[in-house]
Short mmCIF file of C-alpha atoms in Angstrom, two decimals:
data_model
loop_
_atom_site.label_atom_id
_atom_site.label_comp_id
_atom_site.label_asym_id
_atom_site.label_seq_id
_atom_site.Cartn_x
_atom_site.Cartn_y
_atom_site.Cartn_z
CA MET F 602 -48.74 67.69 -53.74
CA GLY F 603 -48.49 71.40 -54.33
CA ALA F 604 -47.40 74.01 -51.86
CA LYS F 605 -49.68 76.38 -50.03
CA GLY F 606 -50.18 79.64 -51.92
CA LYS F 607 -48.36 82.62 -50.46
CA ILE F 608 -50.39 85.69 -49.67
CA ALA F 609 -49.13 89.11 -50.70
CA LEU F 610 -51.30 92.18 -50.17
CA GLY F 611 -54.45 90.10 -50.12
CA VAL F 612 -53.69 88.28 -53.40
CA VAL F 613 -52.91 84.57 -53.61
CA VAL F 614 -49.58 84.09 -55.34
CA SER F 615 -47.98 80.75 -56.26
CA VAL F 616 -44.92 80.54 -55.32
CA VAL F 617 -27.41 72.00 -46.60
CA VAL F 618 -3.17 57.52 -42.29
CA ILE F 619 -0.22 58.75 -40.72
CA GLY F 620 2.32 55.95 -40.48
CA ALA F 621 5.01 55.78 -37.80
CA VAL F 622 8.54 55.25 -39.13
CA SER F 623 10.70 52.86 -37.13
CA ALA F 624 14.41 53.46 -36.97
CA ASN F 625 16.46 50.42 -37.98
CA ALA F 626 19.94 50.14 -36.59
CA GLY F 627 21.97 47.39 -38.03
CA ASP F 628 25.70 46.88 -37.96
CA ASP F 629 26.89 43.33 -37.47
CA GLY F 630 30.36 44.39 -36.40
CA ASP F 631 32.68 42.51 -34.03
CA SER F 632 31.75 41.70 -30.47
CA GLY F 633 33.86 44.58 -29.09
CA SER F 634 32.89 48.11 -29.91
CA GLY F 635 30.38 46.67 -32.42
CA GLY F 636 28.55 45.10 -29.51
CA ASN F 637 28.17 48.51 -27.92
CA GLY F 638 26.90 49.75 -31.26
CA LYS F 639 24.23 47.08 -31.26
CA ASP F 640 23.20 48.04 -27.74
CA SER F 641 22.97 51.67 -28.83
CA ALA F 642 20.97 50.64 -31.88
CA ALA F 643 18.63 48.55 -29.76
CA SER F 644 18.22 51.48 -27.42
CA ALA F 645 17.45 53.69 -30.41
CA ASP F 646 14.90 51.12 -31.60
CA ARG F 647 13.24 51.10 -28.21
CA GLU F 648 13.18 54.91 -28.14
CA SER F 649 11.79 55.05 -31.67
CA GLY F 650 9.22 52.45 -30.74
CA THR F 651 8.12 54.56 -27.81
CA LYS F 652 7.71 57.60 -30.06
CA SER F 653 5.81 55.52 -32.59
CA ASP F 654 3.52 54.20 -29.88
CA THR F 655 2.94 57.75 -28.64
CA LYS F 656 2.14 58.89 -32.19
CA ALA F 657 -0.23 55.95 -32.64
CA ASP F 658 -1.94 56.77 -29.34
CA THR F 659 -2.33 60.39 -30.46
CA ASP F 660 -3.80 59.31 -33.80
CA THR F 661 -6.17 56.95 -31.97
CA LYS F 662 -7.33 59.77 -29.71
CA LYS F 663 -7.88 62.01 -32.75
CA ASP F 664 -9.90 59.29 -34.46
CA THR F 665 -11.93 58.80 -31.27
CA LYS F 666 -12.67 62.52 -31.11
CA LYS F 667 -13.70 62.51 -34.78
CA ASP F 668 -15.98 59.53 -34.18
CA ALA F 669 -17.48 61.27 -31.13
CA LYS F 670 -18.15 64.40 -33.20
CA ALA F 671 -19.68 62.31 -35.98
CA ASP F 672 -21.90 60.50 -33.46
CA LYS F 673 -22.94 63.82 -31.94
CA ALA F 674 -23.84 65.23 -35.37
CA GLU F 675 -25.77 62.08 -36.21
CA LYS F 676 -27.70 62.18 -32.92
CA LYS F 677 -28.62 65.79 -33.66
CA ALA F 678 -31.27 64.69 -36.18
CA ALA F 679 -34.68 64.26 -34.55
CA PHE F 680 -36.20 62.48 -37.55
CA GLN F 681 -35.49 61.87 -41.22
CA GLY F 682 -36.34 64.13 -44.12
CA ASP F 683 -38.61 61.61 -45.81
CA GLY F 684 -41.74 59.93 -44.48
CA ASP F 685 -45.05 60.31 -42.67
CA PHE F 686 -44.61 60.81 -38.92
CA GLU F 687 -47.39 60.45 -36.35
CA VAL F 688 -47.28 63.29 -33.84
CA GLY F 689 -46.77 61.98 -30.31
CA THR F 690 -45.55 58.60 -31.56
CA ASP F 691 -42.91 59.16 -34.24
CA VAL F 692 -42.24 62.81 -33.53
CA LYS F 693 -42.78 64.84 -30.36
CA PRO F 694 -44.57 68.20 -30.46
CA GLY F 695 -42.05 71.03 -30.73
CA THR F 696 -40.11 73.21 -33.14
CA TYR F 697 -37.85 71.64 -35.75
CA ARG F 698 -35.44 72.88 -38.41
CA THR F 699 -34.13 71.51 -41.72
CA THR F 700 -31.18 73.14 -43.51
CA GLY F 701 -29.26 72.81 -46.77
CA ASN F 702 -32.25 72.20 -49.04
CA THR F 703 -31.97 73.23 -52.70
CA ASP F 704 -34.27 73.97 -55.64
CA SER F 705 -37.46 73.91 -53.52
CA LEU F 706 -37.46 70.09 -53.67
CA CYS F 707 -38.13 69.86 -49.92
CA TYR F 708 -41.87 69.63 -49.16
CA TRP F 709 -43.38 69.37 -45.68
CA GLU F 710 -46.94 69.28 -44.41
CA ARG F 711 -48.77 69.50 -41.10
CA ALA F 712 -52.04 67.52 -41.16
CA LYS F 713 -55.00 67.12 -38.81
CA ASP F 714 -55.60 63.52 -39.92
CA ALA F 715 -54.15 60.80 -42.15
CA SER F 716 -56.84 60.93 -44.86
CA GLY F 717 -54.46 62.50 -47.37
CA GLU F 718 -57.21 64.89 -48.49
CA MET F 719 -56.69 68.60 -49.11
CA ASP F 720 -58.96 69.48 -46.20
CA SER F 721 -56.63 67.68 -43.80
CA ILE F 722 -53.73 70.08 -44.50
CA LEU F 723 -53.13 72.59 -41.71
CA ALA F 724 -50.00 74.13 -43.25
CA ASN F 725 -47.36 73.20 -45.83
CA ASP F 726 -44.49 74.60 -47.85
CA ASN F 727 -41.85 73.96 -50.50
CA VAL F 728 -38.44 74.89 -49.12
CA SER F 729 -35.13 76.18 -50.42
CA GLY F 730 -32.44 76.62 -47.80
CA THR F 731 -33.75 76.48 -44.24
CA SER F 732 -37.20 75.96 -42.77
CA TYR F 733 -38.50 76.01 -39.19
CA VAL F 734 -41.77 74.30 -38.30
CA THR F 735 -43.59 74.16 -34.98
CA ILE F 736 -45.64 70.97 -34.63
CA PRO F 737 -48.38 71.36 -31.97
CA ALA F 738 -49.65 68.46 -29.89
CA GLY F 739 -53.01 68.73 -31.67
CA ASP F 740 -51.57 67.77 -35.07
CA LYS F 741 -52.04 64.18 -36.20
CA LEU F 742 -49.39 63.80 -38.91
CA PHE F 743 -46.24 65.52 -40.15
CA LYS F 744 -45.15 64.72 -43.71
CA SER F 745 -41.70 65.41 -45.13
CA SER F 746 -40.47 64.67 -48.65
CA GLY F 747 -37.11 65.45 -50.25
CA CYS F 748 -35.93 67.40 -47.18
CA LYS F 749 -32.70 67.19 -45.24
CA ASP F 750 -33.13 65.62 -41.80
CA TRP F 751 -34.96 67.63 -39.16
CA GLU F 752 -33.34 68.65 -35.88
CA ALA F 753 -35.04 69.79 -32.69
CA VAL F 754 -34.66 73.49 -31.84
CA ALA F 755 -34.40 74.72 -28.27
CA ALA F 756 -36.90 77.35 -27.19
CA ARG F 757 -34.04 79.60 -26.11
CA ALA F 758 -31.64 78.87 -28.96
CA THR F 759 -28.62 81.15 -29.31
CA GLY F 760 -26.45 82.04 -32.27
CA THR F 761 -24.44 84.74 -34.01
CA PRO F 762 -26.96 86.82 -35.99
CA ALA F 763 -25.85 87.69 -39.52
CA ALA F 764 -26.20 91.05 -41.26
CA LEU F 765 -26.26 89.49 -44.75
CA VAL F 766 -29.10 87.14 -45.69
CA LYS F 767 -29.14 84.84 -48.71
CA GLY F 768 -32.09 85.78 -50.91
CA ASN F 769 -33.11 82.16 -51.40
CA GLY F 770 -32.06 81.08 -47.91
CA GLY F 771 -35.53 80.27 -46.61
CA MET F 772 -36.55 80.91 -43.02
CA HIS F 773 -34.34 82.64 -40.45
CA ARG F 774 -34.84 83.01 -36.72
CA VAL F 775 -34.61 86.64 -35.65
CA GLY F 776 -31.91 87.26 -33.05
CA VAL F 777 -30.37 83.84 -33.71
CA ASP F 778 -29.79 83.55 -37.47
CA ILE F 779 -30.22 87.21 -38.43
CA ALA F 780 -30.10 90.48 -36.53
CA PRO F 781 -33.14 92.77 -36.30
CA GLY F 782 -32.90 95.83 -38.53
CA THR F 783 -33.66 97.18 -41.99
CA TYR F 784 -32.61 95.05 -44.98
CA ARG F 785 -32.39 95.84 -48.69
CA SER F 786 -32.52 93.49 -51.70
CA THR F 787 -31.94 94.86 -55.22
CA GLY F 788 -32.19 93.53 -58.77
CA ASN F 789 -35.26 91.33 -58.33
CA THR F 790 -37.26 90.50 -61.46
CA ASP F 791 -40.70 89.18 -62.43
CA GLY F 792 -42.13 89.41 -58.91
CA LEU F 793 -40.44 86.14 -57.93
CA CYS F 794 -38.92 87.58 -54.77
CA TYR F 795 -41.10 86.75 -51.77
CA TRP F 796 -40.43 87.85 -48.17
CA GLU F 797 -42.37 87.33 -44.97
CA ARG F 798 -42.17 88.47 -41.35
CA ALA F 799 -43.74 85.95 -38.98
CA LYS F 800 -44.60 85.81 -35.29
CA ASP F 801 -44.12 82.03 -35.03
CA ALA F 802 -43.25 78.91 -37.05
CA SER F 803 -46.76 77.48 -37.34
CA HIS F 804 -47.01 78.69 -40.96
CA SER F 805 -50.68 79.48 -40.45
CA MET F 806 -52.16 82.58 -42.06
CA GLU F 807 -52.44 84.13 -38.60
CA SER F 808 -48.68 83.83 -38.06
CA ILE F 809 -47.87 86.25 -40.91
CA LEU F 810 -47.15 89.78 -39.70
CA ALA F 811 -46.38 91.14 -43.18
CA ASN F 812 -45.29 89.83 -46.59
CA ASN F 813 -44.84 90.82 -50.22
CA ASN F 814 -43.85 89.72 -53.72
CA VAL F 815 -41.26 92.11 -55.14
CA SER F 816 -39.82 93.27 -58.45
CA GLY F 817 -36.83 95.59 -58.42
CA THR F 818 -35.70 96.77 -55.00
CA ALA F 819 -37.17 95.52 -51.73
CA VAL F 820 -36.72 97.14 -48.33
CA VAL F 821 -38.05 95.59 -45.13
CA THR F 822 -37.52 96.25 -41.44
CA VAL F 823 -37.29 93.09 -39.35
CA ALA F 824 -38.37 94.04 -35.83
CA ALA F 825 -36.74 92.69 -32.68
CA GLY F 826 -40.14 91.32 -31.69
CA ASP F 827 -40.47 89.27 -34.89
CA ALA F 828 -39.84 85.57 -34.54
CA TYR F 829 -38.83 84.70 -38.11
CA PHE F 830 -37.96 86.26 -41.46
CA LYS F 831 -38.55 84.22 -44.61
CA THR F 832 -37.10 84.91 -48.05
CA THR F 833 -37.30 82.95 -51.30
CA GLY F 834 -36.43 83.82 -54.91
CA CYS F 835 -34.86 87.14 -53.90
CA LYS F 836 -31.44 88.63 -54.37
CA ASP F 837 -29.35 88.69 -51.20
CA TRP F 838 -30.44 91.00 -48.40
CA LYS F 839 -27.96 93.45 -46.87
CA LYS F 840 -28.55 95.14 -43.53
CA THR F 841 -28.62 98.92 -43.98
CA GLY F 842 -29.81 100.08 -40.59
#
């Protein structure tokens, strides 16, 4: 299924084993001073064994922490990147994010019913990089194909806003992913650079505050009141003010 056309200036445009070493003492000397040597060796063995056990315990704790981190990362996904999901049953209403997508092979769709017809599509997109989508309670179905897994996004998410934005990075949350300000992208060709300022992540036509397809140099001011900034097919954006 194709992606929704992007609107620019009123024109429809197509458009991520350490091993413990045991000390071996071994001198089968006589029962005199050699006996004391054996006792010392045994003591050394016991001491080495204690160190080995401590090292093993440390490694076990490290592995446990790694497993806990892996479990936490795995639990982070709200639902998979492929499939049809019924809203309210398979996926809860809310805002979700997918990251690390390449070559616009990720396609998602919000639908008002499960007919599969064009008229059922409320919003859709082909994604490179990151995408945010808000799924309202009124939607019937959310479709995702070729996308990385989706994670739930908190309403008051925090982050370290960047001043450099990848030109094909997709959708960025203002104040969380990128800082408000004026950005510049140079060297764009053939009008393939598309940018968009949006007031929400519904991807409806009403959510677009401004957008454009650009050749050459593009300059855009992302306001603090904007919710998202979207960029695809552009050269990287650098904050200039």
